[in-house]
Amino acid sequence: MSDAHAHDDHHPTAPSSIERRAAALEDLLTEKGLVPEGFIDEVNRMSEHDIGPMNGAKIVARAWADPEYRARLLEHGTAAAAELGISGPEGDFVVVANEPGVHNVVVCTLCSCYPWSILGQPPTWYKEAPYRARMVREPRVLLKEMGCDVPGDVDIRVWDSSAEVRYLVVPERPAGTEGLSEEELAGIVTRDSMIGVARL
Amino acid sequence: MSDAHAHDDHHPTAPSSIERRAAALEDLLTEKGLVPEGFIDEVNRMSEHDIGPMNGAKIVARAWADPEYRARLLEHGTAAAAELGISGPEGDFVVVANEPGVHNVVVCTLCSCYPWSILGQPPTWYKEAPYRARMVREPRVLLKEMGCDVPGDVDIRVWDSSAEVRYLVVPERPAGTEGLSEEELAGIVTRDSMIGVARL
Amino acid sequence: MHDLGGRQGFGPVVREPNEPGGYHARWEAATRLLFRVLLPRHLPNGRDGALRHAIERMDPALYLESSYYARWVTAAATLAVESGILTRAELEERAGGPFPLSGPVTAEKITDPPPGRSRFSVGDRVRVRGWHPRGHTRCPWYIRGHIGVVTRCDGDFSLPDVEAHSDHRVDEATYSVRFDADELWNDGQPGVTVNVDLWDSYLEPA
Amino acid sequence: MHDLGGRQGFGPVVREPNEPGGYHARWEAATRLLFRVLLPRHLPNGRDGALRHAIERMDPALYLESSYYARWVTAAATLAVESGILTRAELEERAGGPFPLSGPVTAEKITDPPPGRSRFSVGDRVRVRGWHPRGHTRCPWYIRGHIGVVTRCDGDFSLPDVEAHSDHRVDEATYSVRFDADELWNDGQPGVTVNVDLWDSYLEPA
């Protein structure tokens, strides 16, 4: 049987592979003249270049190193990011900080809103149904499953980015990092800790 | 590409065909000794014999022909079905009658509860998501889409069989059927009219 | 994914023009006998609530793309594996490929259920509890928190929420509760009611 | 099917051990450019709300089994076909097989939207409207009817419910609203809040 779905009534014929569908769409839109010159170069550039979570890590490191920056960052994320030459999302950029009694975690239940200009591409799991369905329903259970054990006496704040704000979590600065430079600090900040599914 | 799903991340390998899975399950349970003698004969008997909606049609025809039976039927469906030698569902059997100002329709949003002993096997669409999702949400729209145009001044009662009761709709008796025998009347009662997605 | 009432995005109801009565294939009849009659005798809990819950625990995408009896194959195989009758490896070897099973039970076992209740009468206004049980329940999401009126008392039946997760059985009153479509959906559907059959535990006085 | 918050039956979050940053394949990047940048210029309504709604209109089973960018392929193709740029037949011929598209828009076109509102301030108790719009909305089901507190005012943004279904645009106040998890789920999750960003129209005073 080559067609995994033909038997289950609903899909008398399974869709063509997604690669073939994507290629068909691109080819046809090109033939119809919707695709300007330079498109292929731009696609190649996008494919090869990924900003990753580096911008977010820089912001966190600065917030750890400079209490006044931290205050400005929590007060107005977009402006504080701009101080470092980092442009924020189209809407507002809101930064929430973990503290000894508070853990923050970000989700988008309706699609997969994410601070692209700060953290790069969202990871696949962030865009899939289990994370989106469960993080608002049972955050403590799900965080533990994901290896992020939030102590029972720490409050959890889940942020569902359903409108125009995009969120960044400032994780708590780990003990023993007093001697590190800002650049070294940025090196220990992980993407997952800025989504809020990991603690450092 | 022989595997319709391999590209979409979620299903690295598509399931074996349902026929192969069903056969594997039956074979293994047989080998483990869970399947008694006579199983194959019983399966063949079930496969070949379908009671269909005949029992329901008989009940409706009697209700049309005999007002006192109709009253007993609406008062206690299980007992009235038993009068005709028809056994009801395990739970209670409730009969709802269409009237000039009232149209009834049956659904089971959580699975596919249905009065098997009265109407035989439910049709495939009754068991699928679109009917189950939409009949409680927009019954007038959906009924119209299904070719059952309920006038705007007729109330619609949707029955979601979520517990142990199973429902049968008595459609309105069509005009011009005064001369028909009870058997002839039964012949014009359709399954869909007893689910409530058609009017006669 | 089984709790479909009111969910959006589903298209037209497609009726097969000449759908055959009865089973569409022999394996459907065999699956019916296995899942509903034979297998339950060999399970620690073979009651309806536990069987239904094995279907409800299916991966949502698999649930939606499976036919009715295909779901039963998954549920029966899951229960057979969970109770040690078979292994998944045996199933996959025999099927010649992947044999997906339902996810694990995540609700806790109920060891000491409260007695069943019977608090309401015809005409009572009731509100459906705003809960979201992790285990099996027959209380659909689309009516939770909403107000209706009891229109029929249907006698006591085994409470599914206990039946699926306990060695005990609690018999409890069931009712038919009438909701105005407009109370549920708030979009003006005059003259439309949705009538849902509910156990006493799902309700509170309104 | 996109409105997933709180839906049950989903299993563990599976993380790819060494997921590459960026796009996993060239077609993902191409699809991003086509769907978000190039195609919208040629659509009668190429605003975010309309683009998102084309994803939301996907068949639910297809939605769940498609990867993120695979959904964008479906949505882009749907909008291209609906606006007459392409035909489905062209797509299927070129793809060498079925090319499923999203279902049709079922919400009515909005011709005369009311002006945007800005009624609430930080500290206000609000209840989310118990509505179920047929069209695009950014008000998730799991908070409908529930009570929360406004914790932040985020300024005016285009109301998606209008944007997706109208030639008009209504700018309206947005807020972050804090809900206690226990108010939403009723199962005792002390110290847990769920904070949702909502337009003014989704709320009423509580």
Tab-separated table of N, CA and C in Angstrom, chain A residues 1-5 7-10 14-15 17-19 21 124 128, chain B residues 1-5 7-10 14-15 17-19 21 124 128:
chain	number	residue	atom	x	y	z
A	1	MET	N	0.857	-1.191	0.000
A	1	MET	CA	0.000	0.000	0.000
A	1	MET	C	0.887	1.233	0.000
A	2	SER	N	0.813	2.035	-0.983
A	2	SER	CA	1.703	3.190	-1.009
A	2	SER	C	1.030	4.419	-0.423
A	3	ASP	N	-0.267	4.344	-0.241
A	3	ASP	CA	-0.968	5.535	0.217
A	3	ASP	C	-1.485	5.298	1.625
A	4	ALA	N	-0.823	5.977	2.556
A	4	ALA	CA	-1.090	5.684	3.963
A	4	ALA	C	-2.504	6.038	4.391
A	5	HIS	N	-3.204	6.792	3.589
A	5	HIS	CA	-4.484	7.285	4.058
A	5	HIS	C	-5.700	6.719	3.370
A	7	HIS	N	-7.261	4.233	3.217
A	7	HIS	CA	-8.146	3.267	3.878
A	7	HIS	C	-9.046	3.911	4.909
A	8	ASP	N	-8.728	5.083	5.337
A	8	ASP	CA	-9.453	5.625	6.469
A	8	ASP	C	-10.593	6.548	6.051
A	9	ASP	N	-11.179	6.277	4.927
A	9	ASP	CA	-12.390	6.950	4.488
A	9	ASP	C	-12.220	8.431	4.188
A	10	HIS	N	-11.524	9.160	5.094
A	10	HIS	CA	-11.546	10.609	4.985
A	10	HIS	C	-10.724	11.143	3.819
A	14	ALA	N	-4.313	10.971	-0.637
A	14	ALA	CA	-3.513	11.832	0.236
A	14	ALA	C	-2.952	12.992	-0.573
A	15	PRO	N	-2.709	14.133	0.080
A	15	PRO	CA	-2.109	15.270	-0.612
A	15	PRO	C	-0.748	14.920	-1.186
A	17	SER	N	3.179	15.525	-1.666
A	17	SER	CA	4.131	15.872	-0.625
A	17	SER	C	4.210	17.392	-0.501
A	18	ILE	N	4.558	17.848	0.673
A	18	ILE	CA	4.592	19.291	0.893
A	18	ILE	C	5.686	19.947	0.038
A	19	GLU	N	6.762	19.238	-0.216
A	19	GLU	CA	7.796	19.802	-1.087
A	19	GLU	C	7.232	20.060	-2.486
A	21	ARG	N	4.059	20.472	-3.272
A	21	ARG	CA	3.050	21.537	-3.236
A	21	ARG	C	3.717	22.911	-3.152
A	124	THR	N	10.507	24.243	16.492
A	124	THR	CA	9.334	23.542	15.979
A	124	THR	C	8.304	23.251	17.071
A	128	GLU	N	3.855	23.754	17.549
A	128	GLU	CA	3.007	22.568	17.426
A	128	GLU	C	1.956	22.501	18.521
B	1	MET	N	7.344	9.761	-3.899
B	1	MET	CA	7.211	9.600	-2.445
B	1	MET	C	6.065	8.636	-2.143
B	2	SER	N	6.390	7.566	-1.495
B	2	SER	CA	5.322	6.604	-1.256
B	2	SER	C	4.617	6.873	0.063
B	3	ASP	N	5.211	7.676	0.908
B	3	ASP	CA	4.642	7.861	2.225
B	3	ASP	C	4.068	9.268	2.333
B	4	ALA	N	2.754	9.321	2.394
B	4	ALA	CA	2.071	10.606	2.272
B	4	ALA	C	2.372	11.537	3.435
B	5	HIS	N	2.946	11.024	4.493
B	5	HIS	CA	3.080	11.852	5.676
B	5	HIS	C	4.496	12.236	6.040
B	7	HIS	N	6.704	13.954	5.174
B	7	HIS	CA	7.239	15.309	5.012
B	7	HIS	C	6.742	16.284	6.060
B	8	ASP	N	5.682	15.967	6.708
B	8	ASP	CA	5.060	16.968	7.552
B	8	ASP	C	5.476	16.860	9.011
B	9	ASP	N	6.669	16.349	9.260
B	9	ASP	CA	7.264	16.346	10.593
B	9	ASP	C	6.550	15.442	11.600
B	10	HIS	N	5.216	15.517	11.636
B	10	HIS	CA	4.513	14.862	12.735
B	10	HIS	C	4.538	13.348	12.659
B	14	ALA	N	4.104	6.724	8.463
B	14	ALA	CA	2.650	6.618	8.521
B	14	ALA	C	2.258	5.248	9.060
B	15	PRO	N	1.114	5.177	9.716
B	15	PRO	CA	0.644	3.880	10.217
B	15	PRO	C	0.441	2.886	9.074
B	17	SER	N	-1.740	0.254	7.026
B	17	SER	CA	-3.140	0.428	6.625
B	17	SER	C	-4.051	-0.124	7.715
B	18	ILE	N	-5.233	0.420	7.808
B	18	ILE	CA	-6.148	-0.005	8.861
B	18	ILE	C	-6.536	-1.477	8.681
B	19	GLU	N	-6.597	-1.943	7.459
B	19	GLU	CA	-6.914	-3.362	7.251
B	19	GLU	C	-5.825	-4.241	7.881
B	21	ARG	N	-3.765	-3.355	10.273
B	21	ARG	CA	-3.770	-3.227	11.738
B	21	ARG	C	-4.914	-4.046	12.358
B	124	THR	N	-22.195	6.833	8.012
B	124	THR	CA	-20.834	7.321	8.275
B	124	THR	C	-20.822	8.791	8.674
B	128	GLU	N	-18.906	11.242	11.951
B	128	GLU	CA	-17.748	12.064	11.614
B	128	GLU	C	-17.832	13.469	12.209
